[in-house]
Amino acid sequence: MARLTINGKTSEVNVDPSTPLLWAIREQVGLTGTKYGCGMALCGACTVHVDGKATRSCVMPVSAAVGKKITTIEGLATNGTLHKVQKAWVDNEVPQCGYCQAGMIMAVAALLKDKPKPTDADIDKSITNICRCGTFQQVREAIHAAAKA
Amino acid sequence: MTTKTPKLNRRSFLVGTAAVGSGLVLGLKIPFGTSVVRAQDGSPEINAWVVIRPDDTVVIRVARSEMGQGTLTGLAQLVTEELECDWSKVTTEYPTPGQSVARKRVWGDFSTGGSRGIRNSHEYVRKGGAAARIMLVQAAANGWGVPASECSAANSVITHKPTGRTTTYGKVAEAAAKLPAPAAAEVSLKDPTEWKIIGKPVKRLDTLGKVTGAQVYGADLKLPGMLNASIKECPVFGGKVKSFEADKVKGMPGVKHVVQVRDTAVAVVAETWWQAKTALDALPIVWDEGPNAQVSSATIAETLKAGLDAEQAFVRNQNGDVKTAIAGAAKKVEAVYAYPFQNHAPMEPMNATAKYTPERCEVWVPTQNGEAAFAATTAASGLPADKCEVYKINLGGGFGRRGAFHDYVTQAVLIAKQIPGTPVKLLWTREEDMVQGRYHPVMQSKLVGALDDKGNLTGLHMRLSGQSILTAVFPQNLQDGRDNLTFQGLDPSGDFAFGYSVPHLLIDHAMRNTHVPPGFWRGVNINQNAIFLECFMEELAQAAGKDPLEFRRALMSKHPKHLAVLNAVADRAGWGKPAPQGVSRGLAQMMAFGSYVAACAEVSVTGGDKIKVRRIVCATDPGYAVNPAQIERQIAGSFVYGLSGLFMEECTVKDGRIEQTNFHTYDSMRIAQMPKVESIIMPSGGFWGGVGEPTICVAAPAVLNAYFAATGKRIRTFPLKNHGITMV
């Protein structure tokens, strides 16, 4: 049994402590916005915030997440108001299939917290998520739009 | 992707045959006399395409699948245009394949591949919208006791012109639903000059759920009492399960069942997917790999190489006497190219959820073709069509993997059949997805060109040697053994027409199949055909001492639409004018899926092997552009898919199996590598071309030609990583 704090709520999860955080979030807590893409921290579809840092949850064991503040895509909006990154994503119509976008948005939200006005070089360095539909052109535009918001 | 129907078993074949000839005109009729057909919430159905709720919400039924390409929004725009409804009140829903069967295939084809979503259904969905409008207007006119001809409709409001009285679609929907459908002859479509919403970059209808995490994909599905499954199929294609030791994992946490699936796969079913996957990893399985275990990339390449000079080949495009032309050439140019196996690798791995009882089998699946998923469900369950149903769930990418192939549906049903009454969600690992693909076919090409003493191209022989997708997937669609799909972009005419006039031409295919299962990979065979042809065109231009654009133009006077897009990118990119310092340009053009496409790439090369693709100018003439904003996104995205393929992606074969198992060995472009893509959308009207795939094929040759311009090096085998060339 491990106690996780996700989106401000505490959940008791009954899993082997080596279970990746991703699967505790999806299968125990029932938040499926965070996606499985590769299981090797290569694609970023599983990105969540752990103590405010963008973290690939598919390789982080539950045991390492205990006592930390975890935010998933479902917890990014506050009181029903979209986060500025989500809003920029809607305005710029970024998603195509959308499967990778939760992870992409979480990675971008963490970047903007660190660097409110990121340059293209900052974006290139920080955003390494895979998108097979190829939304990168809109992702870049939306990041700059969110930075101005 | 092909336009053909899925393989059907005997039982579902009866369903399929019943559908043949039913005609889409049924889409304009209420199939059960004048009794009102109702949607699940009780709202009246005006016809199969349109349901209108009392609050004026318009529900448009869309049979094709949305997988990111925007077809849901585009098709809704088409219906809306003729329905004259308020776009802000439009929502969409998928009819199920079971409903389609029960209603004699009233929604037509479900298959969403081959860039066909809009181009093959634009007419009947618009007629569906028009027929519904006629009924709504008639209902209002009846209510007022006036002739319908005195009424008009716009934005979901019907106006009686002489008196100015108005009513709304929501108010007359019940009455409209009771009216007979108009005769087909009464349903006319607007002239394109009258379009109000077709051609507008309206926002797509499905964005919000994708940014909040609310959208449910197949992999996210949860059903009461559901168990989760993880599966391993024999990694050597054609191999079988020899034995497995279920007892070794049965006591592991959460494990409920260890089951064999056909004679080729083993699955673990557990309370959670992570438990199932963990146990499957620990399960000892011995495979009977069979003779294919001897096959490697090298042996396959040898087989293809032998086809390059084989006597026998299927001829697709021929004029003049190419042998004589080459023999008499002032200059002969020759090159051999090769293109690898590639995996689709959509971000969401393959999955399906099935629930089976002897009375009913239900499947929830992200699919590009609900009808093919349905056929797989009836076949695997052994139940008749009226006892099966398939519910389409949102797709996390498709790219052709989820269209013709429903192996994961078959697996899910066969697992569920062993646990009757319990819903089972089967989700593949990324590793399984990588090694159980339906791969982009492997192909080589030998091109021989003949130039006269003035450097004009007088003869071209393009020999393809490699795999046929149709032979493996839809053999009934071969024509006297020939796979016409192999020649996409090289056809004498039609949706994949060759864009050059060459006095002596021969394009043929030595079919060399392998044990690696081929599939329709976004763009299918245009990708390698465009590389072979468009790179060789520049090799010829170089040998002739001519500018690559001028060399092409001289061969394109009879192909004005091909030429128009090529000219458009050349003009926009500034071809013929000096490029910025350190920048080189390359061109490519092709026709594919009914659209004309061209690109000009600008690259910088450092150290001879680091390519920065700085800018792409891409033009497309799709005939009509339904939603230019979404077309722009498809163009930009197609360059990510195409350039990832060019630089990074190859599935190699060792001991009969695919070696690449995840994104560390099968990489994909990141945002840092993304070029600036400028789209020129230039619909010339009068035809309907595709959007999702065509532009992918000009990505690679434009960049390769620019690389050649920068370095003088001509690369002919792919991906570029095998040459130590990286994308920066």
mmCIF file with all atom_site columns, N, CA, C and O in Angstrom, chain B residues 478-513:
data_model
loop_
_atom_site.group_PDB
_atom_site.id
_atom_site.type_symbol
_atom_site.label_atom_id
_atom_site.label_alt_id
_atom_site.label_comp_id
_atom_site.label_asym_id
_atom_site.label_entity_id
_atom_site.label_seq_id
_atom_site.pdbx_PDB_ins_code
_atom_site.Cartn_x
_atom_site.Cartn_y
_atom_site.Cartn_z
_atom_site.occupancy
_atom_site.B_iso_or_equiv
_atom_site.pdbx_formal_charge
_atom_site.auth_seq_id
_atom_site.auth_comp_id
_atom_site.auth_asym_id
_atom_site.auth_atom_id
_atom_site.pdbx_PDB_model_num
ATOM 1   N N  . LEU B 1 478 ? -5.605 -8.340  -57.124 1.00 0.00 ? 478 LEU B N  1
ATOM 2   C CA . LEU B 1 478 ? -4.539 -8.380  -58.134 1.00 0.00 ? 478 LEU B CA 1
ATOM 3   C C  . LEU B 1 478 ? -5.183 -8.458  -59.516 1.00 0.00 ? 478 LEU B C  1
ATOM 4   O O  . LEU B 1 478 ? -6.286 -8.990  -59.659 1.00 0.00 ? 478 LEU B O  1
ATOM 5   N N  . GLN B 1 479 ? -4.498 -7.919  -60.504 1.00 0.00 ? 479 GLN B N  1
ATOM 6   C CA . GLN B 1 479 ? -5.025 -7.998  -61.870 1.00 0.00 ? 479 GLN B CA 1
ATOM 7   C C  . GLN B 1 479 ? -4.092 -8.868  -62.693 1.00 0.00 ? 479 GLN B C  1
ATOM 8   O O  . GLN B 1 479 ? -2.979 -8.441  -63.024 1.00 0.00 ? 479 GLN B O  1
ATOM 9   N N  . ASP B 1 480 ? -4.536 -10.080 -62.980 1.00 0.00 ? 480 ASP B N  1
ATOM 10  C CA . ASP B 1 480 ? -3.687 -11.072 -63.637 1.00 0.00 ? 480 ASP B CA 1
ATOM 11  C C  . ASP B 1 480 ? -2.345 -11.195 -62.915 1.00 0.00 ? 480 ASP B C  1
ATOM 12  O O  . ASP B 1 480 ? -1.290 -11.255 -63.555 1.00 0.00 ? 480 ASP B O  1
ATOM 13  N N  . GLY B 1 481 ? -2.422 -11.163 -61.630 1.00 0.00 ? 481 GLY B N  1
ATOM 14  C CA . GLY B 1 481 ? -1.206 -11.320 -60.822 1.00 0.00 ? 481 GLY B CA 1
ATOM 15  C C  . GLY B 1 481 ? -0.485 -10.025 -60.527 1.00 0.00 ? 481 GLY B C  1
ATOM 16  O O  . GLY B 1 481 ? 0.354  -9.969  -59.626 1.00 0.00 ? 481 GLY B O  1
ATOM 17  N N  . ARG B 1 482 ? -0.826 -8.975  -61.250 1.00 0.00 ? 482 ARG B N  1
ATOM 18  C CA . ARG B 1 482 ? -0.130 -7.699  -61.087 1.00 0.00 ? 482 ARG B CA 1
ATOM 19  C C  . ARG B 1 482 ? -0.736 -6.889  -59.942 1.00 0.00 ? 482 ARG B C  1
ATOM 20  O O  . ARG B 1 482 ? -1.953 -6.812  -59.819 1.00 0.00 ? 482 ARG B O  1
ATOM 21  N N  . ASP B 1 483 ? 0.135  -6.292  -59.158 1.00 0.00 ? 483 ASP B N  1
ATOM 22  C CA . ASP B 1 483 ? -0.302 -5.430  -58.062 1.00 0.00 ? 483 ASP B CA 1
ATOM 23  C C  . ASP B 1 483 ? -0.182 -3.984  -58.527 1.00 0.00 ? 483 ASP B C  1
ATOM 24  O O  . ASP B 1 483 ? 0.902  -3.390  -58.491 1.00 0.00 ? 483 ASP B O  1
ATOM 25  N N  . ASN B 1 484 ? -1.300 -3.409  -58.952 1.00 0.00 ? 484 ASN B N  1
ATOM 26  C CA . ASN B 1 484 ? -1.251 -2.039  -59.476 1.00 0.00 ? 484 ASN B CA 1
ATOM 27  C C  . ASN B 1 484 ? -0.864 -1.021  -58.410 1.00 0.00 ? 484 ASN B C  1
ATOM 28  O O  . ASN B 1 484 ? -0.357 0.060   -58.717 1.00 0.00 ? 484 ASN B O  1
ATOM 29  N N  . LEU B 1 485 ? -1.121 -1.373  -57.163 1.00 0.00 ? 485 LEU B N  1
ATOM 30  C CA . LEU B 1 485 ? -0.813 -0.453  -56.070 1.00 0.00 ? 485 LEU B CA 1
ATOM 31  C C  . LEU B 1 485 ? 0.694  -0.191  -55.956 1.00 0.00 ? 485 LEU B C  1
ATOM 32  O O  . LEU B 1 485 ? 1.111  0.848   -55.456 1.00 0.00 ? 485 LEU B O  1
ATOM 33  N N  . THR B 1 486 ? 1.471  -1.141  -56.424 1.00 0.00 ? 486 THR B N  1
ATOM 34  C CA . THR B 1 486 ? 2.932  -0.990  -56.375 1.00 0.00 ? 486 THR B CA 1
ATOM 35  C C  . THR B 1 486 ? 3.377  0.243   -57.174 1.00 0.00 ? 486 THR B C  1
ATOM 36  O O  . THR B 1 486 ? 4.417  0.822   -56.887 1.00 0.00 ? 486 THR B O  1
ATOM 37  N N  . PHE B 1 487 ? 2.564  0.620   -58.154 1.00 0.00 ? 487 PHE B N  1
ATOM 38  C CA . PHE B 1 487 ? 2.983  1.664   -59.093 1.00 0.00 ? 487 PHE B CA 1
ATOM 39  C C  . PHE B 1 487 ? 2.414  3.037   -58.754 1.00 0.00 ? 487 PHE B C  1
ATOM 40  O O  . PHE B 1 487 ? 2.345  3.906   -59.617 1.00 0.00 ? 487 PHE B O  1
ATOM 41  N N  . GLN B 1 488 ? 2.000  3.228   -57.521 1.00 0.00 ? 488 GLN B N  1
ATOM 42  C CA . GLN B 1 488 ? 1.396  4.522   -57.177 1.00 0.00 ? 488 GLN B CA 1
ATOM 43  C C  . GLN B 1 488 ? 2.319  5.680   -57.578 1.00 0.00 ? 488 GLN B C  1
ATOM 44  O O  . GLN B 1 488 ? 3.495  5.700   -57.230 1.00 0.00 ? 488 GLN B O  1
ATOM 45  N N  . GLY B 1 489 ? 1.758  6.633   -58.268 1.00 0.00 ? 489 GLY B N  1
ATOM 46  C CA . GLY B 1 489 ? 2.532  7.789   -58.735 1.00 0.00 ? 489 GLY B CA 1
ATOM 47  C C  . GLY B 1 489 ? 3.191  7.555   -60.081 1.00 0.00 ? 489 GLY B C  1
ATOM 48  O O  . GLY B 1 489 ? 3.792  8.469   -60.657 1.00 0.00 ? 489 GLY B O  1
ATOM 49  N N  . LEU B 1 490 ? 3.068  6.322   -60.597 1.00 0.00 ? 490 LEU B N  1
ATOM 50  C CA . LEU B 1 490 ? 3.747  5.964   -61.845 1.00 0.00 ? 490 LEU B CA 1
ATOM 51  C C  . LEU B 1 490 ? 2.764  5.476   -62.901 1.00 0.00 ? 490 LEU B C  1
ATOM 52  O O  . LEU B 1 490 ? 3.164  4.997   -63.954 1.00 0.00 ? 490 LEU B O  1
ATOM 53  N N  . ASP B 1 491 ? 1.465  5.629   -62.602 1.00 0.00 ? 491 ASP B N  1
ATOM 54  C CA . ASP B 1 491 ? 0.429  5.100   -63.484 1.00 0.00 ? 491 ASP B CA 1
ATOM 55  C C  . ASP B 1 491 ? 0.315  5.933   -64.762 1.00 0.00 ? 491 ASP B C  1
ATOM 56  O O  . ASP B 1 491 ? 0.635  7.127   -64.768 1.00 0.00 ? 491 ASP B O  1
ATOM 57  N N  . PRO B 1 492 ? -0.209 5.326   -65.834 1.00 0.00 ? 492 PRO B N  1
ATOM 58  C CA . PRO B 1 492 ? -0.403 6.099   -67.068 1.00 0.00 ? 492 PRO B CA 1
ATOM 59  C C  . PRO B 1 492 ? -1.425 7.226   -66.894 1.00 0.00 ? 492 PRO B C  1
ATOM 60  O O  . PRO B 1 492 ? -1.335 8.247   -67.566 1.00 0.00 ? 492 PRO B O  1
ATOM 61  N N  . SER B 1 493 ? -2.418 7.028   -65.998 1.00 0.00 ? 493 SER B N  1
ATOM 62  C CA . SER B 1 493 ? -3.438 8.068   -65.781 1.00 0.00 ? 493 SER B CA 1
ATOM 63  C C  . SER B 1 493 ? -4.105 7.790   -64.447 1.00 0.00 ? 493 SER B C  1
ATOM 64  O O  . SER B 1 493 ? -3.752 6.833   -63.764 1.00 0.00 ? 493 SER B O  1
ATOM 65  N N  . GLY B 1 494 ? -5.057 8.637   -64.087 1.00 0.00 ? 494 GLY B N  1
ATOM 66  C CA . GLY B 1 494 ? -5.829 8.385   -62.867 1.00 0.00 ? 494 GLY B CA 1
ATOM 67  C C  . GLY B 1 494 ? -5.305 9.134   -61.664 1.00 0.00 ? 494 GLY B C  1
ATOM 68  O O  . GLY B 1 494 ? -4.632 10.168  -61.793 1.00 0.00 ? 494 GLY B O  1
ATOM 69  N N  . ASP B 1 495 ? -5.622 8.601   -60.472 1.00 0.00 ? 495 ASP B N  1
ATOM 70  C CA . ASP B 1 495 ? -5.310 9.290   -59.216 1.00 0.00 ? 495 ASP B CA 1
ATOM 71  C C  . ASP B 1 495 ? -3.827 9.265   -58.852 1.00 0.00 ? 495 ASP B C  1
ATOM 72  O O  . ASP B 1 495 ? -3.406 9.955   -57.921 1.00 0.00 ? 495 ASP B O  1
ATOM 73  N N  . PHE B 1 496 ? -3.066 8.430   -59.543 1.00 0.00 ? 496 PHE B N  1
ATOM 74  C CA . PHE B 1 496 ? -1.627 8.303   -59.250 1.00 0.00 ? 496 PHE B CA 1
ATOM 75  C C  . PHE B 1 496 ? -0.825 8.462   -60.539 1.00 0.00 ? 496 PHE B C  1
ATOM 76  O O  . PHE B 1 496 ? 0.096  7.697   -60.826 1.00 0.00 ? 496 PHE B O  1
ATOM 77  N N  . ALA B 1 497 ? -1.196 9.470   -61.323 1.00 0.00 ? 497 ALA B N  1
ATOM 78  C CA . ALA B 1 497 ? -0.637 9.571   -62.671 1.00 0.00 ? 497 ALA B CA 1
ATOM 79  C C  . ALA B 1 497 ? 0.806  10.076  -62.670 1.00 0.00 ? 497 ALA B C  1
ATOM 80  O O  . ALA B 1 497 ? 1.152  11.024  -61.971 1.00 0.00 ? 497 ALA B O  1
ATOM 81  N N  . PHE B 1 498 ? 1.604  9.435   -63.495 1.00 0.00 ? 498 PHE B N  1
ATOM 82  C CA . PHE B 1 498 ? 2.990  9.822   -63.775 1.00 0.00 ? 498 PHE B CA 1
ATOM 83  C C  . PHE B 1 498 ? 2.961  11.193  -64.443 1.00 0.00 ? 498 PHE B C  1
ATOM 84  O O  . PHE B 1 498 ? 2.139  11.441  -65.329 1.00 0.00 ? 498 PHE B O  1
ATOM 85  N N  . GLY B 1 499 ? 3.848  12.080  -64.025 1.00 0.00 ? 499 GLY B N  1
ATOM 86  C CA . GLY B 1 499 ? 3.751  13.468  -64.474 1.00 0.00 ? 499 GLY B CA 1
ATOM 87  C C  . GLY B 1 499 ? 4.684  13.875  -65.595 1.00 0.00 ? 499 GLY B C  1
ATOM 88  O O  . GLY B 1 499 ? 4.825  15.069  -65.850 1.00 0.00 ? 499 GLY B O  1
ATOM 89  N N  . TYR B 1 500 ? 5.330  12.913  -66.228 1.00 0.00 ? 500 TYR B N  1
ATOM 90  C CA . TYR B 1 500 ? 6.292  13.255  -67.286 1.00 0.00 ? 500 TYR B CA 1
ATOM 91  C C  . TYR B 1 500 ? 5.915  12.553  -68.585 1.00 0.00 ? 500 TYR B C  1
ATOM 92  O O  . TYR B 1 500 ? 5.385  11.446  -68.571 1.00 0.00 ? 500 TYR B O  1
ATOM 93  N N  . SER B 1 501 ? 6.222  13.214  -69.685 1.00 0.00 ? 501 SER B N  1
ATOM 94  C CA . SER B 1 501 ? 6.073  12.570  -70.996 1.00 0.00 ? 501 SER B CA 1
ATOM 95  C C  . SER B 1 501 ? 7.465  12.153  -71.458 1.00 0.00 ? 501 SER B C  1
ATOM 96  O O  . SER B 1 501 ? 8.328  13.006  -71.676 1.00 0.00 ? 501 SER B O  1
ATOM 97  N N  . VAL B 1 502 ? 7.660  10.866  -71.566 1.00 0.00 ? 502 VAL B N  1
ATOM 98  C CA . VAL B 1 502 ? 8.952  10.340  -72.014 1.00 0.00 ? 502 VAL B CA 1
ATOM 99  C C  . VAL B 1 502 ? 8.681  9.526   -73.275 1.00 0.00 ? 502 VAL B C  1
ATOM 100 O O  . VAL B 1 502 ? 7.816  8.643   -73.262 1.00 0.00 ? 502 VAL B O  1
ATOM 101 N N  . PRO B 1 503 ? 9.361  9.817   -74.346 1.00 0.00 ? 503 PRO B N  1
ATOM 102 C CA . PRO B 1 503 ? 9.031  9.153   -75.624 1.00 0.00 ? 503 PRO B CA 1
ATOM 103 C C  . PRO B 1 503 ? 9.072  7.631   -75.538 1.00 0.00 ? 503 PRO B C  1
ATOM 104 O O  . PRO B 1 503 ? 8.245  6.944   -76.137 1.00 0.00 ? 503 PRO B O  1
ATOM 105 N N  . HIS B 1 504 ? 10.029 7.105   -74.811 1.00 0.00 ? 504 HIS B N  1
ATOM 106 C CA . HIS B 1 504 ? 10.133 5.646   -74.679 1.00 0.00 ? 504 HIS B CA 1
ATOM 107 C C  . HIS B 1 504 ? 10.189 5.322   -73.197 1.00 0.00 ? 504 HIS B C  1
ATOM 108 O O  . HIS B 1 504 ? 11.160 5.681   -72.510 1.00 0.00 ? 504 HIS B O  1
ATOM 109 N N  . LEU B 1 505 ? 9.141  4.689   -72.727 1.00 0.00 ? 505 LEU B N  1
ATOM 110 C CA . LEU B 1 505 ? 8.987  4.514   -71.277 1.00 0.00 ? 505 LEU B CA 1
ATOM 111 C C  . LEU B 1 505 ? 8.602  3.074   -70.941 1.00 0.00 ? 505 LEU B C  1
ATOM 112 O O  . LEU B 1 505 ? 7.785  2.460   -71.629 1.00 0.00 ? 505 LEU B O  1
ATOM 113 N N  . LEU B 1 506 ? 9.184  2.561   -69.875 1.00 0.00 ? 506 LEU B N  1
ATOM 114 C CA . LEU B 1 506 ? 8.766  1.256   -69.358 1.00 0.00 ? 506 LEU B CA 1
ATOM 115 C C  . LEU B 1 506 ? 8.882  1.282   -67.838 1.00 0.00 ? 506 LEU B C  1
ATOM 116 O O  . LEU B 1 506 ? 9.960  1.540   -67.290 1.00 0.00 ? 506 LEU B O  1
ATOM 117 N N  . ILE B 1 507 ? 7.763  1.073   -67.163 1.00 0.00 ? 507 ILE B N  1
ATOM 118 C CA . ILE B 1 507 ? 7.768  0.960   -65.705 1.00 0.00 ? 507 ILE B CA 1
ATOM 119 C C  . ILE B 1 507 ? 7.173  -0.400  -65.362 1.00 0.00 ? 507 ILE B C  1
ATOM 120 O O  . ILE B 1 507 ? 6.024  -0.690  -65.715 1.00 0.00 ? 507 ILE B O  1
ATOM 121 N N  . ASP B 1 508 ? 7.976  -1.243  -64.728 1.00 0.00 ? 508 ASP B N  1
ATOM 122 C CA . ASP B 1 508 ? 7.521  -2.602  -64.447 1.00 0.00 ? 508 ASP B CA 1
ATOM 123 C C  . ASP B 1 508 ? 7.982  -3.062  -63.063 1.00 0.00 ? 508 ASP B C  1
ATOM 124 O O  . ASP B 1 508 ? 8.807  -2.416  -62.418 1.00 0.00 ? 508 ASP B O  1
ATOM 125 N N  . HIS B 1 509 ? 7.415  -4.181  -62.641 1.00 0.00 ? 509 HIS B N  1
ATOM 126 C CA . HIS B 1 509 ? 7.611  -4.654  -61.262 1.00 0.00 ? 509 HIS B CA 1
ATOM 127 C C  . HIS B 1 509 ? 7.923  -6.143  -61.254 1.00 0.00 ? 509 HIS B C  1
ATOM 128 O O  . HIS B 1 509 ? 7.110  -6.950  -61.707 1.00 0.00 ? 509 HIS B O  1
ATOM 129 N N  . ALA B 1 510 ? 9.085  -6.473  -60.759 1.00 0.00 ? 510 ALA B N  1
ATOM 130 C CA . ALA B 1 510 ? 9.417  -7.875  -60.495 1.00 0.00 ? 510 ALA B CA 1
ATOM 131 C C  . ALA B 1 510 ? 8.983  -8.150  -59.062 1.00 0.00 ? 510 ALA B C  1
ATOM 132 O O  . ALA B 1 510 ? 9.604  -7.651  -58.118 1.00 0.00 ? 510 ALA B O  1
ATOM 133 N N  . MET B 1 511 ? 7.898  -8.888  -58.918 1.00 0.00 ? 511 MET B N  1
ATOM 134 C CA . MET B 1 511 ? 7.352  -9.099  -57.577 1.00 0.00 ? 511 MET B CA 1
ATOM 135 C C  . MET B 1 511 ? 8.233  -10.078 -56.802 1.00 0.00 ? 511 MET B C  1
ATOM 136 O O  . MET B 1 511 ? 8.506  -11.184 -57.270 1.00 0.00 ? 511 MET B O  1
ATOM 137 N N  . ARG B 1 512 ? 8.704  -9.626  -55.649 1.00 0.00 ? 512 ARG B N  1
ATOM 138 C CA . ARG B 1 512 ? 9.550  -10.476 -54.803 1.00 0.00 ? 512 ARG B CA 1
ATOM 139 C C  . ARG B 1 512 ? 9.023  -10.369 -53.382 1.00 0.00 ? 512 ARG B C  1
ATOM 140 O O  . ARG B 1 512 ? 9.299  -9.393  -52.680 1.00 0.00 ? 512 ARG B O  1
ATOM 141 N N  . ASN B 1 513 ? 8.222  -11.347 -52.991 1.00 0.00 ? 513 ASN B N  1
ATOM 142 C CA . ASN B 1 513 ? 7.589  -11.276 -51.679 1.00 0.00 ? 513 ASN B CA 1
ATOM 143 C C  . ASN B 1 513 ? 8.464  -11.917 -50.608 1.00 0.00 ? 513 ASN B C  1
ATOM 144 O O  . ASN B 1 513 ? 9.339  -12.718 -50.906 1.00 0.00 ? 513 ASN B O  1
#
